[in-house]
PDB file of C-alpha atoms in Angstrom:
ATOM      1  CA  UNK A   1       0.000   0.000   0.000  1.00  0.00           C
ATOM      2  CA  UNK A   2       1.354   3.743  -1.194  1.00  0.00           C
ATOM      3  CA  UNK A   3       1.922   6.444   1.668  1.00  0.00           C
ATOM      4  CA  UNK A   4      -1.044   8.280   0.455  1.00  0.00           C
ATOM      5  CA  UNK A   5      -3.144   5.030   0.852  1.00  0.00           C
ATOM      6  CA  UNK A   6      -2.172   4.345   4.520  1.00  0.00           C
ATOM      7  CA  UNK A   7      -2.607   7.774   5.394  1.00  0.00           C
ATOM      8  CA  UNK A   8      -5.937   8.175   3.285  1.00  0.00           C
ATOM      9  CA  UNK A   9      -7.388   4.952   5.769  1.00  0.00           C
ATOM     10  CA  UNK A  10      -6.350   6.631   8.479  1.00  0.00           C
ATOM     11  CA  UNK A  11      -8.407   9.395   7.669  1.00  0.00           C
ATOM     12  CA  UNK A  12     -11.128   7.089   7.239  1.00  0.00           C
ATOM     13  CA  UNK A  13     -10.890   5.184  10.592  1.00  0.00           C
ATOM     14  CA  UNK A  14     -11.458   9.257  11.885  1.00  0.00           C
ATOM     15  CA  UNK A  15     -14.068   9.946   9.289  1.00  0.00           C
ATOM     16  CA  UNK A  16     -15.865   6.902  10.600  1.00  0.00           C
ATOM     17  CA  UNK A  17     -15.629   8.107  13.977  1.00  0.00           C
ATOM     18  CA  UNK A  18     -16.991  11.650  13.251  1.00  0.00           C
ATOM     19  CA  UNK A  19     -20.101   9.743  11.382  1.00  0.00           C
ATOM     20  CA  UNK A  20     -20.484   7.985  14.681  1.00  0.00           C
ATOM     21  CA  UNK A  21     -20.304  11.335  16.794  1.00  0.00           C
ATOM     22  CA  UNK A  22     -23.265  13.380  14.338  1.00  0.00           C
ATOM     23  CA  UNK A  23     -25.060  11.122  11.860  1.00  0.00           C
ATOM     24  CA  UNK A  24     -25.282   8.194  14.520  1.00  0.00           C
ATOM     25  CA  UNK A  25     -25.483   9.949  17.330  1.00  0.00           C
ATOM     26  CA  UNK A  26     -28.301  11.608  16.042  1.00  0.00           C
ATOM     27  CA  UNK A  27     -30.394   9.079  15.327  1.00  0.00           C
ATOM     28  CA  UNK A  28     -30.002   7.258  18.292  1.00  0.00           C
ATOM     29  CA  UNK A  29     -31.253   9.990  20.338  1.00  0.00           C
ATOM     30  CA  UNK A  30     -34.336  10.320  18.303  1.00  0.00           C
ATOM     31  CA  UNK A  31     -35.259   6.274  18.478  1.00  0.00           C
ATOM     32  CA  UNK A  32     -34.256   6.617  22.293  1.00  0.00           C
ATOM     33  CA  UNK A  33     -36.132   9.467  22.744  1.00  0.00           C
ATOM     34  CA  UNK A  34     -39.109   7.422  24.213  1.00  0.00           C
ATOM     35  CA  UNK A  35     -37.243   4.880  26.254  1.00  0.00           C
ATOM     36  CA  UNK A  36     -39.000   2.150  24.391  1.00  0.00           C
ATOM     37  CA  UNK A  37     -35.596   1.443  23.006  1.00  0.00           C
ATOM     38  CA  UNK A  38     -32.318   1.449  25.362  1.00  0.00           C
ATOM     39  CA  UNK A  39     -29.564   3.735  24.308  1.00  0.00           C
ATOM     40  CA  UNK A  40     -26.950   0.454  24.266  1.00  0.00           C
ATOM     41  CA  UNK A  41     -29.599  -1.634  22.303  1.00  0.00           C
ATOM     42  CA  UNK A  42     -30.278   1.103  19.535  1.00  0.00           C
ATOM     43  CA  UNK A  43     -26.457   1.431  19.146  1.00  0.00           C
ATOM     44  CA  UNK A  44     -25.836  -1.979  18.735  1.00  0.00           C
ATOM     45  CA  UNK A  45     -28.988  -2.565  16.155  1.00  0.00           C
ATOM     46  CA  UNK A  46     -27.480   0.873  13.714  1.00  0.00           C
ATOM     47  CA  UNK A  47     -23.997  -0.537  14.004  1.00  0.00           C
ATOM     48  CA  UNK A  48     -24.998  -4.329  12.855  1.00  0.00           C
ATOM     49  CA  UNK A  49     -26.326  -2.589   9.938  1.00  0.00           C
ATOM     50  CA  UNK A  50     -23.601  -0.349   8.901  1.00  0.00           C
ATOM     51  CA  UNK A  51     -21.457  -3.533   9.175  1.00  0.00           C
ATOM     52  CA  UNK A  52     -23.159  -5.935   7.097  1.00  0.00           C
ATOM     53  CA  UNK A  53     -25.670  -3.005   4.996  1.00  0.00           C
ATOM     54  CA  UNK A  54     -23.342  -3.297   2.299  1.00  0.00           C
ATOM     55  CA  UNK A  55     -23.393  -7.240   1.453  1.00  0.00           C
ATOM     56  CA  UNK A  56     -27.293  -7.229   1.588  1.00  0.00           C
ATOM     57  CA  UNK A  57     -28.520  -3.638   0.245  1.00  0.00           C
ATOM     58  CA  UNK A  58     -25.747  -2.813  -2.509  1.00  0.00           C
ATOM     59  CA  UNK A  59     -23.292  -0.179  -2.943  1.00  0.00           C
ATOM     60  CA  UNK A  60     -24.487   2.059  -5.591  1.00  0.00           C
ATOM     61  CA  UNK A  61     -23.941   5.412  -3.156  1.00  0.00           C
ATOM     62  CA  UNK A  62     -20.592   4.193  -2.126  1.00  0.00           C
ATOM     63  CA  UNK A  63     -19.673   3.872  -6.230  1.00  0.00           C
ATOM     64  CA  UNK A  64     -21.332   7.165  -6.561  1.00  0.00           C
ATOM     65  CA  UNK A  65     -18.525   9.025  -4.214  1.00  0.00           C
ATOM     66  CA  UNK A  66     -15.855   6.686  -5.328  1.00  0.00           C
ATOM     67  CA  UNK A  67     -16.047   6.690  -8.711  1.00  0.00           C
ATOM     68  CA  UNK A  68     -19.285   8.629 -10.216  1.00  0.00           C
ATOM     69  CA  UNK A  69     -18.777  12.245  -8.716  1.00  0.00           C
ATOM     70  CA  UNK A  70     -14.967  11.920  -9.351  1.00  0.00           C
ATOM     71  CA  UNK A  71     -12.831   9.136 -10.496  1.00  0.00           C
ATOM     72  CA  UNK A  72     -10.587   8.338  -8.106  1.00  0.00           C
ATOM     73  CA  UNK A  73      -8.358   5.162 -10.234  1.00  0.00           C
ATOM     74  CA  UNK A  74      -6.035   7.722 -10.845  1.00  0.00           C
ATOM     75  CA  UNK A  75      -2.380   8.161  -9.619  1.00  0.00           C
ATOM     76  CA  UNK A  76      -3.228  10.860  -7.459  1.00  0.00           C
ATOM     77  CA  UNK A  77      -6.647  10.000  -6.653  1.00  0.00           C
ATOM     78  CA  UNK A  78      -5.738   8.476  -3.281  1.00  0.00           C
ATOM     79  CA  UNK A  79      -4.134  12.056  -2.330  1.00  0.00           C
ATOM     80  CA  UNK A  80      -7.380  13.850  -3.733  1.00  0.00           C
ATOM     81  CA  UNK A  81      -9.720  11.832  -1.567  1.00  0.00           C
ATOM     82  CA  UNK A  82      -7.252  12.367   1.774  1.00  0.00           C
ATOM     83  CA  UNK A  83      -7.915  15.937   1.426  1.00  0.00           C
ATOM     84  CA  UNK A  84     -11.542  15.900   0.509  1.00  0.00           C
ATOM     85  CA  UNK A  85     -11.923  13.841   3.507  1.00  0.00           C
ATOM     86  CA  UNK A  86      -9.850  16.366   6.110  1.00  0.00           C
ATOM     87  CA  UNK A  87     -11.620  19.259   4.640  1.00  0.00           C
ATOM     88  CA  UNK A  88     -15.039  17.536   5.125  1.00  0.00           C
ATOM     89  CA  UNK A  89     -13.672  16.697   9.000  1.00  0.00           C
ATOM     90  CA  UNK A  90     -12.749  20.123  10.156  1.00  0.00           C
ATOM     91  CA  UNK A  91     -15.638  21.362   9.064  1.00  0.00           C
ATOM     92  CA  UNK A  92     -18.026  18.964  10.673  1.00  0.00           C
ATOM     93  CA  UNK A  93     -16.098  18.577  13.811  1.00  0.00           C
ATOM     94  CA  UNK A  94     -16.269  22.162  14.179  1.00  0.00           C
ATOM     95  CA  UNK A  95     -19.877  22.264  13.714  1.00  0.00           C
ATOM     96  CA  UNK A  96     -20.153  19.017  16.136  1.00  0.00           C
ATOM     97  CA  UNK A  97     -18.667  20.279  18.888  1.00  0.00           C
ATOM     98  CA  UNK A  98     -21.054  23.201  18.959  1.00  0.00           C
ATOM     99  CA  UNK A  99     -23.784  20.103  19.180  1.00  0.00           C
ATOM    100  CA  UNK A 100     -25.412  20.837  16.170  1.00  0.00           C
ATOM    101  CA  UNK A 101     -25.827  17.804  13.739  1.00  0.00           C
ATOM    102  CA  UNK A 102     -25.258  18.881  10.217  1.00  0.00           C
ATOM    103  CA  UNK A 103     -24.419  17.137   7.196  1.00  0.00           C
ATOM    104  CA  UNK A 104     -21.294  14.811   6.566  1.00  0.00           C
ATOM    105  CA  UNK A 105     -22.674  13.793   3.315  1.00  0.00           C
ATOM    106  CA  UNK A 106     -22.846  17.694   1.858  1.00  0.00           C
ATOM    107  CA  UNK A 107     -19.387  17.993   3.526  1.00  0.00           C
ATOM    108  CA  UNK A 108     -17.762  15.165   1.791  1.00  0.00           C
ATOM    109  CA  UNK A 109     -19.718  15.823  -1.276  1.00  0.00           C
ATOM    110  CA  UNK A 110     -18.257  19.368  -1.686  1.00  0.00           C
ATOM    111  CA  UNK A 111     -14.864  18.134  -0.752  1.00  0.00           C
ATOM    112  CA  UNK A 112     -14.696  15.819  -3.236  1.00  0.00           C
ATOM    113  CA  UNK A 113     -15.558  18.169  -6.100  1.00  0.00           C
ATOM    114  CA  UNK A 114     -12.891  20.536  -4.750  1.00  0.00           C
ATOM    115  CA  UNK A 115      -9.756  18.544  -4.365  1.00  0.00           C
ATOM    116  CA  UNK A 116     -10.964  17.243  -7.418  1.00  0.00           C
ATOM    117  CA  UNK A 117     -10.988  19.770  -9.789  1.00  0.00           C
ATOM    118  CA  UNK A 118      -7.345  20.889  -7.345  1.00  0.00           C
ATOM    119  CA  UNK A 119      -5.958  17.743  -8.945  1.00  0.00           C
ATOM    120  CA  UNK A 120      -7.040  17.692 -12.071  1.00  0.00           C
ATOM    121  CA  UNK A 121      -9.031  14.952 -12.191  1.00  0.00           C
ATOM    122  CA  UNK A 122     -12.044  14.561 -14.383  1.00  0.00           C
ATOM    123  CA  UNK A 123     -15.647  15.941 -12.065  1.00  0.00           C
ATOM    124  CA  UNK A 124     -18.923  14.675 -13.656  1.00  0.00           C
ATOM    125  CA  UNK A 125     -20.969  18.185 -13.272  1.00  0.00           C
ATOM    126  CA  UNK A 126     -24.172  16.048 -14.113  1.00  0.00           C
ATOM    127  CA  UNK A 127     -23.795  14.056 -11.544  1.00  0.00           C
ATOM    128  CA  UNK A 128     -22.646  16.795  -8.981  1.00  0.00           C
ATOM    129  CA  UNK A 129     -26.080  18.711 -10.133  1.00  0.00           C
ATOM    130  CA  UNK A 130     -27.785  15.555  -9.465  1.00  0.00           C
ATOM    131  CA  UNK A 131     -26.482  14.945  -5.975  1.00  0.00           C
ATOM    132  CA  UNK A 132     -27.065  18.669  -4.633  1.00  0.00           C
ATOM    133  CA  UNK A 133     -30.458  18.701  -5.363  1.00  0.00           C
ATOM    134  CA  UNK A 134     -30.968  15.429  -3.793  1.00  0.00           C
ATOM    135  CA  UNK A 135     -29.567  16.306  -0.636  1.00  0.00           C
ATOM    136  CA  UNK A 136     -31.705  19.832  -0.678  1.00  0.00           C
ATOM    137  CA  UNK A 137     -34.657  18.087  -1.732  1.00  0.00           C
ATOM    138  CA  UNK A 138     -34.196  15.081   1.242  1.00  0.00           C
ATOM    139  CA  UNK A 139     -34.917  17.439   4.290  1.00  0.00           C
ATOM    140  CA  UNK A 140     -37.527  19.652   2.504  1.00  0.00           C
ATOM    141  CA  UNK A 141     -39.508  16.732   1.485  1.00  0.00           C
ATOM    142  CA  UNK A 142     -39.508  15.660   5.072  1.00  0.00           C
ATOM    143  CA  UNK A 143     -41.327  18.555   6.172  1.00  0.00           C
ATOM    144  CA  UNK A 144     -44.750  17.268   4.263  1.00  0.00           C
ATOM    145  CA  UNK A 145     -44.165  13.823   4.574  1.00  0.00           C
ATOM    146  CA  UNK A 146     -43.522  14.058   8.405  1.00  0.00           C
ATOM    147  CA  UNK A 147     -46.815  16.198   8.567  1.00  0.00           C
ATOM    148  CA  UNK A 148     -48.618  13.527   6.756  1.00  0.00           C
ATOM    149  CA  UNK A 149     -47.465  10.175   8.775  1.00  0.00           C
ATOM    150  CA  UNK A 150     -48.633  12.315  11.933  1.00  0.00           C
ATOM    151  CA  UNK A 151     -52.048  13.467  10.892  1.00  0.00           C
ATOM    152  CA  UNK A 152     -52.447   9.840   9.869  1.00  0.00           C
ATOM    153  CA  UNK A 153     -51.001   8.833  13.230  1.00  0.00           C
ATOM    154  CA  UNK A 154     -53.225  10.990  15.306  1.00  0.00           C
ATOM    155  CA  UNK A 155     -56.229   9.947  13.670  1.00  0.00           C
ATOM    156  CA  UNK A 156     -58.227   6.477  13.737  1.00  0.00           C
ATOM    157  CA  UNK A 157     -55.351   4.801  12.221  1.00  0.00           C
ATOM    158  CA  UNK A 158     -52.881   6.136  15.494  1.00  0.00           C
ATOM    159  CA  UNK A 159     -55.323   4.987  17.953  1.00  0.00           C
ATOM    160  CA  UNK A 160     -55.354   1.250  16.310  1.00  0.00           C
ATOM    161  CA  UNK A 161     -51.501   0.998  16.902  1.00  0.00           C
ATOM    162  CA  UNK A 162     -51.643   2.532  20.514  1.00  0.00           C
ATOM    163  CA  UNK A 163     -54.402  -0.046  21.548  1.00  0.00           C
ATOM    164  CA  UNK A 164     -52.432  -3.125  19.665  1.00  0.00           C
ATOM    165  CA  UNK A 165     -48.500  -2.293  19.508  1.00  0.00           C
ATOM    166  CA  UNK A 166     -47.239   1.482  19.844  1.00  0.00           C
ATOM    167  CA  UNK A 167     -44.215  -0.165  20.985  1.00  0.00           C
ATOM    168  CA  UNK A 168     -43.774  -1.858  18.088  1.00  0.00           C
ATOM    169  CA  UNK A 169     -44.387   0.933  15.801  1.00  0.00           C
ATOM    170  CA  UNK A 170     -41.950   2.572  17.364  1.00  0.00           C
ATOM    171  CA  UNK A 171     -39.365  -0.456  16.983  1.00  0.00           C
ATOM    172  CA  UNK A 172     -39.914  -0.859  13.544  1.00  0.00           C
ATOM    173  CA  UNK A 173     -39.414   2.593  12.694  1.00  0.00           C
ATOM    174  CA  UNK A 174     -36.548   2.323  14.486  1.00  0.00           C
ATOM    175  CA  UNK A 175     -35.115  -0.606  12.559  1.00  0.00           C
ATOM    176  CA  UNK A 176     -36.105   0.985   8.461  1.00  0.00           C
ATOM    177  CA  UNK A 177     -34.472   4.408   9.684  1.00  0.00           C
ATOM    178  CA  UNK A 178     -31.049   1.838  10.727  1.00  0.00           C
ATOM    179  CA  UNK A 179     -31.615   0.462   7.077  1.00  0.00           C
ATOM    180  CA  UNK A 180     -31.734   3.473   5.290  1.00  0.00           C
ATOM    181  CA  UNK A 181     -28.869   4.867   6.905  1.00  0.00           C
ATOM    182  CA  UNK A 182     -26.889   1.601   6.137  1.00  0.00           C
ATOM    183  CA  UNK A 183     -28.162   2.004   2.643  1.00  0.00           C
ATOM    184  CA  UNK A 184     -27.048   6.037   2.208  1.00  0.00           C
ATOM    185  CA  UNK A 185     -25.084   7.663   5.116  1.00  0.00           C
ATOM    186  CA  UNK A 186     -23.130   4.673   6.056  1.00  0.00           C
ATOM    187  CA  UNK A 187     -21.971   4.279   2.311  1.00  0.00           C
ATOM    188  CA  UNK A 188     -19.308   7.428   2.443  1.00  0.00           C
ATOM    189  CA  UNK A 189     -17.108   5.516   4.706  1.00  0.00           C
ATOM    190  CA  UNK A 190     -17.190   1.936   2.696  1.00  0.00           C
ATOM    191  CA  UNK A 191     -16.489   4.922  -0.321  1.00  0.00           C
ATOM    192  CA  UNK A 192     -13.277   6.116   1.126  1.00  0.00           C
ATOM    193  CA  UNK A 193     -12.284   2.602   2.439  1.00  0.00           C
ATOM    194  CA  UNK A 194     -12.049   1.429  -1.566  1.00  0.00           C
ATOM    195  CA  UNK A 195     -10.324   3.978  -2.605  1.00  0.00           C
ATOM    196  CA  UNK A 196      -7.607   3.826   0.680  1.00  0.00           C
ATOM    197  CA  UNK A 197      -7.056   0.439  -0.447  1.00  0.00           C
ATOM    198  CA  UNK A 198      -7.442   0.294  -4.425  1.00  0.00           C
ATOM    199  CA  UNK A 199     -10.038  -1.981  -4.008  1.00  0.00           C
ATOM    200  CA  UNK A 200     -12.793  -2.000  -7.526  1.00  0.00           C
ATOM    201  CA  UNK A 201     -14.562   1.412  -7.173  1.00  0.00           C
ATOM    202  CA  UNK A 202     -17.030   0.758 -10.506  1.00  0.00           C
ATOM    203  CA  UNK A 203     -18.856  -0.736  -8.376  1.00  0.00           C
ATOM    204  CA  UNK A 204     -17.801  -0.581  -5.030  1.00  0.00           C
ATOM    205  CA  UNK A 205     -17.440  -4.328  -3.634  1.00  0.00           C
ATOM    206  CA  UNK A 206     -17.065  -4.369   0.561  1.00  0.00           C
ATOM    207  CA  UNK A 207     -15.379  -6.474   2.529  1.00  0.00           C
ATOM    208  CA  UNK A 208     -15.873  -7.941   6.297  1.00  0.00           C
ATOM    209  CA  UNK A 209     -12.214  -6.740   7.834  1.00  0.00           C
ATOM    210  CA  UNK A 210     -12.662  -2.790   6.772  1.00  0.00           C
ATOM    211  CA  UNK A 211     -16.811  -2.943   7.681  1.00  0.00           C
ATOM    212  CA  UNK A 212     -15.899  -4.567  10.954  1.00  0.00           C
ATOM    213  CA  UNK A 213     -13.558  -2.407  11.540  1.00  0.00           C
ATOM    214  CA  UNK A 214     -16.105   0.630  10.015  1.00  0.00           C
ATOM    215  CA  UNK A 215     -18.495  -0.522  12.795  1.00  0.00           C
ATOM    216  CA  UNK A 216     -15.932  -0.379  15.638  1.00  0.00           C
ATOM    217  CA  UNK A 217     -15.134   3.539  15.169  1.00  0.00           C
ATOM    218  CA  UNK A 218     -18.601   4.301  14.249  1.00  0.00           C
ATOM    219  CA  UNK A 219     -20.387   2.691  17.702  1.00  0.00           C
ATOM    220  CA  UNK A 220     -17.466   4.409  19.686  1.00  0.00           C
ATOM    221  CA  UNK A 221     -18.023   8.149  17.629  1.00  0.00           C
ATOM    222  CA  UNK A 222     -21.704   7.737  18.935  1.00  0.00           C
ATOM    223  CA  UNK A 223     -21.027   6.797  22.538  1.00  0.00           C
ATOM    224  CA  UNK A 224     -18.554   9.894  22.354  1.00  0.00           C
ATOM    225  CA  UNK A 225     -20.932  12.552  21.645  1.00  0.00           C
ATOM    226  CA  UNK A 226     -24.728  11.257  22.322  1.00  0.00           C
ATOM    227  CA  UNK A 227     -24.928  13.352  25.566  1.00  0.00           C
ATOM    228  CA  UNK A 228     -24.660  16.361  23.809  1.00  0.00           C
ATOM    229  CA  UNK A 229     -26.384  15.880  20.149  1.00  0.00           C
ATOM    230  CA  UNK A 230     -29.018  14.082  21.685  1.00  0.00           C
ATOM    231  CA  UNK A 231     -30.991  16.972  23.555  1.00  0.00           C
ATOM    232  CA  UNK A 232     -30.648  19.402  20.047  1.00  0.00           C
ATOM    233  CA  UNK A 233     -32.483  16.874  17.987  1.00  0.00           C
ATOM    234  CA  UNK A 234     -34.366  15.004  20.354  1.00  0.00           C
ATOM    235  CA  UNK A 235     -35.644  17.824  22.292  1.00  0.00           C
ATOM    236  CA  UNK A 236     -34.460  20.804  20.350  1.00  0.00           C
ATOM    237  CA  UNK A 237     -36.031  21.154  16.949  1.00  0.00           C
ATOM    238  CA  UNK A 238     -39.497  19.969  18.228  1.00  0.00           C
ATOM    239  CA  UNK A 239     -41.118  18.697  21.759  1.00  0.00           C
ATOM    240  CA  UNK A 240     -41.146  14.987  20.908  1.00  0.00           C
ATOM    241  CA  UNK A 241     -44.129  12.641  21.741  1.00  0.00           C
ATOM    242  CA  UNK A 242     -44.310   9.455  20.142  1.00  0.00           C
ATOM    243  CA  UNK A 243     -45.952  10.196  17.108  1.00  0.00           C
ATOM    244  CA  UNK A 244     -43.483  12.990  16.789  1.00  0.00           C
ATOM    245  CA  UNK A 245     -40.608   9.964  16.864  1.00  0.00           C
ATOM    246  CA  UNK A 246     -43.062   7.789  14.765  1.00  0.00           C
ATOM    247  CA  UNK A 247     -43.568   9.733  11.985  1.00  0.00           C
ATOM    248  CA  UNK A 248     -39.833  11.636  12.121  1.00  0.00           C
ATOM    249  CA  UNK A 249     -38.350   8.282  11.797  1.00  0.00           C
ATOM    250  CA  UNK A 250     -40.565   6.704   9.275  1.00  0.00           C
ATOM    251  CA  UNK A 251     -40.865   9.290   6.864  1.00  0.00           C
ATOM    252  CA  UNK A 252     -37.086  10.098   6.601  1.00  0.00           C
ATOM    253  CA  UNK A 253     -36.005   6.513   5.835  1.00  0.00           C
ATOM    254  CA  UNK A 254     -38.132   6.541   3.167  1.00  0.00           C
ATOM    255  CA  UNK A 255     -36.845   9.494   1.628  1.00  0.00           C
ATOM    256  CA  UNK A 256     -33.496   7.939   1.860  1.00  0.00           C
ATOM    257  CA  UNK A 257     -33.998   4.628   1.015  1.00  0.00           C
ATOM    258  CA  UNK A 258     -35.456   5.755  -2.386  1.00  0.00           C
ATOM    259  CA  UNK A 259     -32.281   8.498  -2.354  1.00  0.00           C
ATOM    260  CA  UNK A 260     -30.206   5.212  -2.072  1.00  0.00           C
ATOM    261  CA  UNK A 261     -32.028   3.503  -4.736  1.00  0.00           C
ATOM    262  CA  UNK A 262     -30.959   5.764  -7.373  1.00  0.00           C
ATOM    263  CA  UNK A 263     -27.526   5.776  -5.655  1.00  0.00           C
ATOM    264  CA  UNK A 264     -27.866   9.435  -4.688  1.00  0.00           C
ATOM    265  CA  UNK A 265     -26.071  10.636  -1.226  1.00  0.00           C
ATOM    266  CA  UNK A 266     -28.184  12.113   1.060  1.00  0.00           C
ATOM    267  CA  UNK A 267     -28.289  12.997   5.118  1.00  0.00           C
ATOM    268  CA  UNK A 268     -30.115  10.741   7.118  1.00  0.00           C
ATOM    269  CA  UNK A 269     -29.663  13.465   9.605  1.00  0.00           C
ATOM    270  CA  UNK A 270     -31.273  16.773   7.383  1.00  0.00           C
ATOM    271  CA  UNK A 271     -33.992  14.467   6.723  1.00  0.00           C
ATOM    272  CA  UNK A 272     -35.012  13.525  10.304  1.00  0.00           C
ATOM    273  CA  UNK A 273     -34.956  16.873  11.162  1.00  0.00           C
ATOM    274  CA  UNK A 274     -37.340  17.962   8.194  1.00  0.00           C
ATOM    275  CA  UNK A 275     -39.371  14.887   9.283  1.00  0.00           C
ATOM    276  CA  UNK A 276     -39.221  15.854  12.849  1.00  0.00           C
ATOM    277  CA  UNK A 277     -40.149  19.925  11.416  1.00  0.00           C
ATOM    278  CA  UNK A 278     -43.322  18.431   9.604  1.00  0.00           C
ATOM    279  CA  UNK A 279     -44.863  16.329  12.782  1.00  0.00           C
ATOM    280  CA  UNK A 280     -43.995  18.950  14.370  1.00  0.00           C
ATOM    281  CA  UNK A 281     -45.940  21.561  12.545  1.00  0.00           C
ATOM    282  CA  UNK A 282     -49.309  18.821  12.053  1.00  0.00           C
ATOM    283  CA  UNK A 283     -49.938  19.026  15.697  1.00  0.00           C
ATOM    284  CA  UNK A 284     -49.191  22.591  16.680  1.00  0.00           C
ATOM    285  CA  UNK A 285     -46.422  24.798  15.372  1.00  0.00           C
ATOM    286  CA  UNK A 286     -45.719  26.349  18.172  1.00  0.00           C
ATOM    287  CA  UNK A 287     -44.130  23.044  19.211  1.00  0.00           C
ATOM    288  CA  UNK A 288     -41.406  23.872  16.418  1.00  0.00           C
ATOM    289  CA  UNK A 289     -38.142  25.631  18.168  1.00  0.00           C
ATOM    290  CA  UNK A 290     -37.373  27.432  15.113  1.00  0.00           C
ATOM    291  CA  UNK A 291     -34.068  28.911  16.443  1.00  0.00           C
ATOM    292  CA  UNK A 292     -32.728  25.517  16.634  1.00  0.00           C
ATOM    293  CA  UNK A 293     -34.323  24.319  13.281  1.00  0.00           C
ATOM    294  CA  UNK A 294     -32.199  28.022  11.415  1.00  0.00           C
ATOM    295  CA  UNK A 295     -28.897  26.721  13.417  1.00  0.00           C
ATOM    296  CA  UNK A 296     -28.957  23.274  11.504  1.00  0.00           C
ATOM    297  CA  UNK A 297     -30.380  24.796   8.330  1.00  0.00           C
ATOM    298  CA  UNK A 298     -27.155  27.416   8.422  1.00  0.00           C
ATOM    299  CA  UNK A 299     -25.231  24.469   9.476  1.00  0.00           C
TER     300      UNK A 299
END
């Protein structure tokens, strides 16, 4: 392995870690937020899927940052990538310690195009186009759809589930919004992984010692920083009930997991919040802490 690869895995071992401390920390805190999930059990259940996500949903977003945005094959890709990835960290970790979740994927997205263009390397404008309006779209479509699964919630069909299973409901949700991040979010770091080790980037092909060792940093980045993300989104952008965590959690993996379909990159953590924004609004916007909702749309 070249220099630049070693020191480009690095980086992604620390990447990892920072996805860990906002992306997963934040949506632990909102599936926690009721207590019908323990803190240790939803960390365990979002790091088993971004360990094995990869072998049993694909890897089209991880080929997408690899190889579709930018192609990395080159003999300077592997330097490229390294400083796409620190420019994406400071940035986030910045915004992180502030405790106010924010988008890795936009980060590593705009990184990408600028070390690219930097080297020289050929950047697919299309496909940059593409991916921006994705991620905009991703929260913004959350508002509406989290209003919707709410009124529907709150109505006849809410009061079925709270008789029969709101614990359940609440579980499942749970478990799709772990999917969809393993399917999206989780796909930058098996991405930078590839390229750190000039594994086949057209398509990206994962393997068990770098996702086990993807799921190690990522379980210890959320355990690092729960405490403080987990009041901002949990508490901050709305007052959660359960239909607030419900809908929040249903609604945005759906708007990911059909983001990931097309192999876009999107936030799982811009889309709860929009979710979280639209249940919010359905049952009373004064609810809505709009200061906090302006810091993570600035953010």
């Amino acid at each position: 392995m070249t220099l630049s690869g070693i020191l480009l895995l690095a980086a992604t071992l620390a990447f990892t870690l920072a996805n860990g401390a906002n992306d997963g920390a934040t949506l632990v805190a909102l599936g926690t937020r009721t207590r019908v999930i323990g803190v240790a059990a939803a960390i365990a259940i979002l790091t088993a899927m971004v360990a094995v996500g990869p072998f049993f949903l694909g890897t089209a977003v991880a080929t997408t940052l690899a190889h579709r945005l930018v192609a990395f094959e080159s003999r300077d890709g592997q330097t490229a990538l390294l400083v796409a990835v620190l420019a994406s960290l400071i940035v986030v970790l910045v915004l992180t310690r502030r405790g106010t979740p924010t988008s890795l994927t936009l980060a590593l997205t705009g990184g990408i195009v600028g070390a690219g263009l930097g080297a020289s390397l050929p950047v697919q404008w299309t496909v940059v186009g593409e991916v921006l309006i994705m991620s905009l779209a991703a929260p913004l479509i959350g508002v509406p759809a989290g209003w919707a699964v709410y009124k529907i919630l709150s109505g006849p069909v809410g009061r079925v589930i709270a008789r029969r299973s709101m614990s359940g409901a609440q579980i499942g949700s749970y478990l799709l919004q772990s999917v969809a991040y393993a399917a999206n979010d989780a796909q930058k770091m098996v991405a930078i992984a590839a390229v750190a080790t000039a594994a086949h980037t057209d398509p990206v092909r994962a393997d068990a010692v770098s996702q086990t060792a993807i799921a190690a940093m990522f379980a210890a980045g959320i355990m690092l920083t729960i405490h403080k993300v987990a009041p901002v989104v949990a508490g901050g952008v709305v007052r959660i009930r359960t239909p607030h965590c419900i809908a929040s959690s249903f609604r945005s993996a759906v708007v990911v997991l059909a983001a990931s379909a097309a192999g876009f990159p999107v936030s799982s953590t811009q889309a709860v919040a929009g979710a979280a924004v639209g249940s919010g609004v359905a049952s009373s916007p004064a609810t809505v802490r709009w200061t906090e909702v302006r810091k993570i749309g600035w953010a």
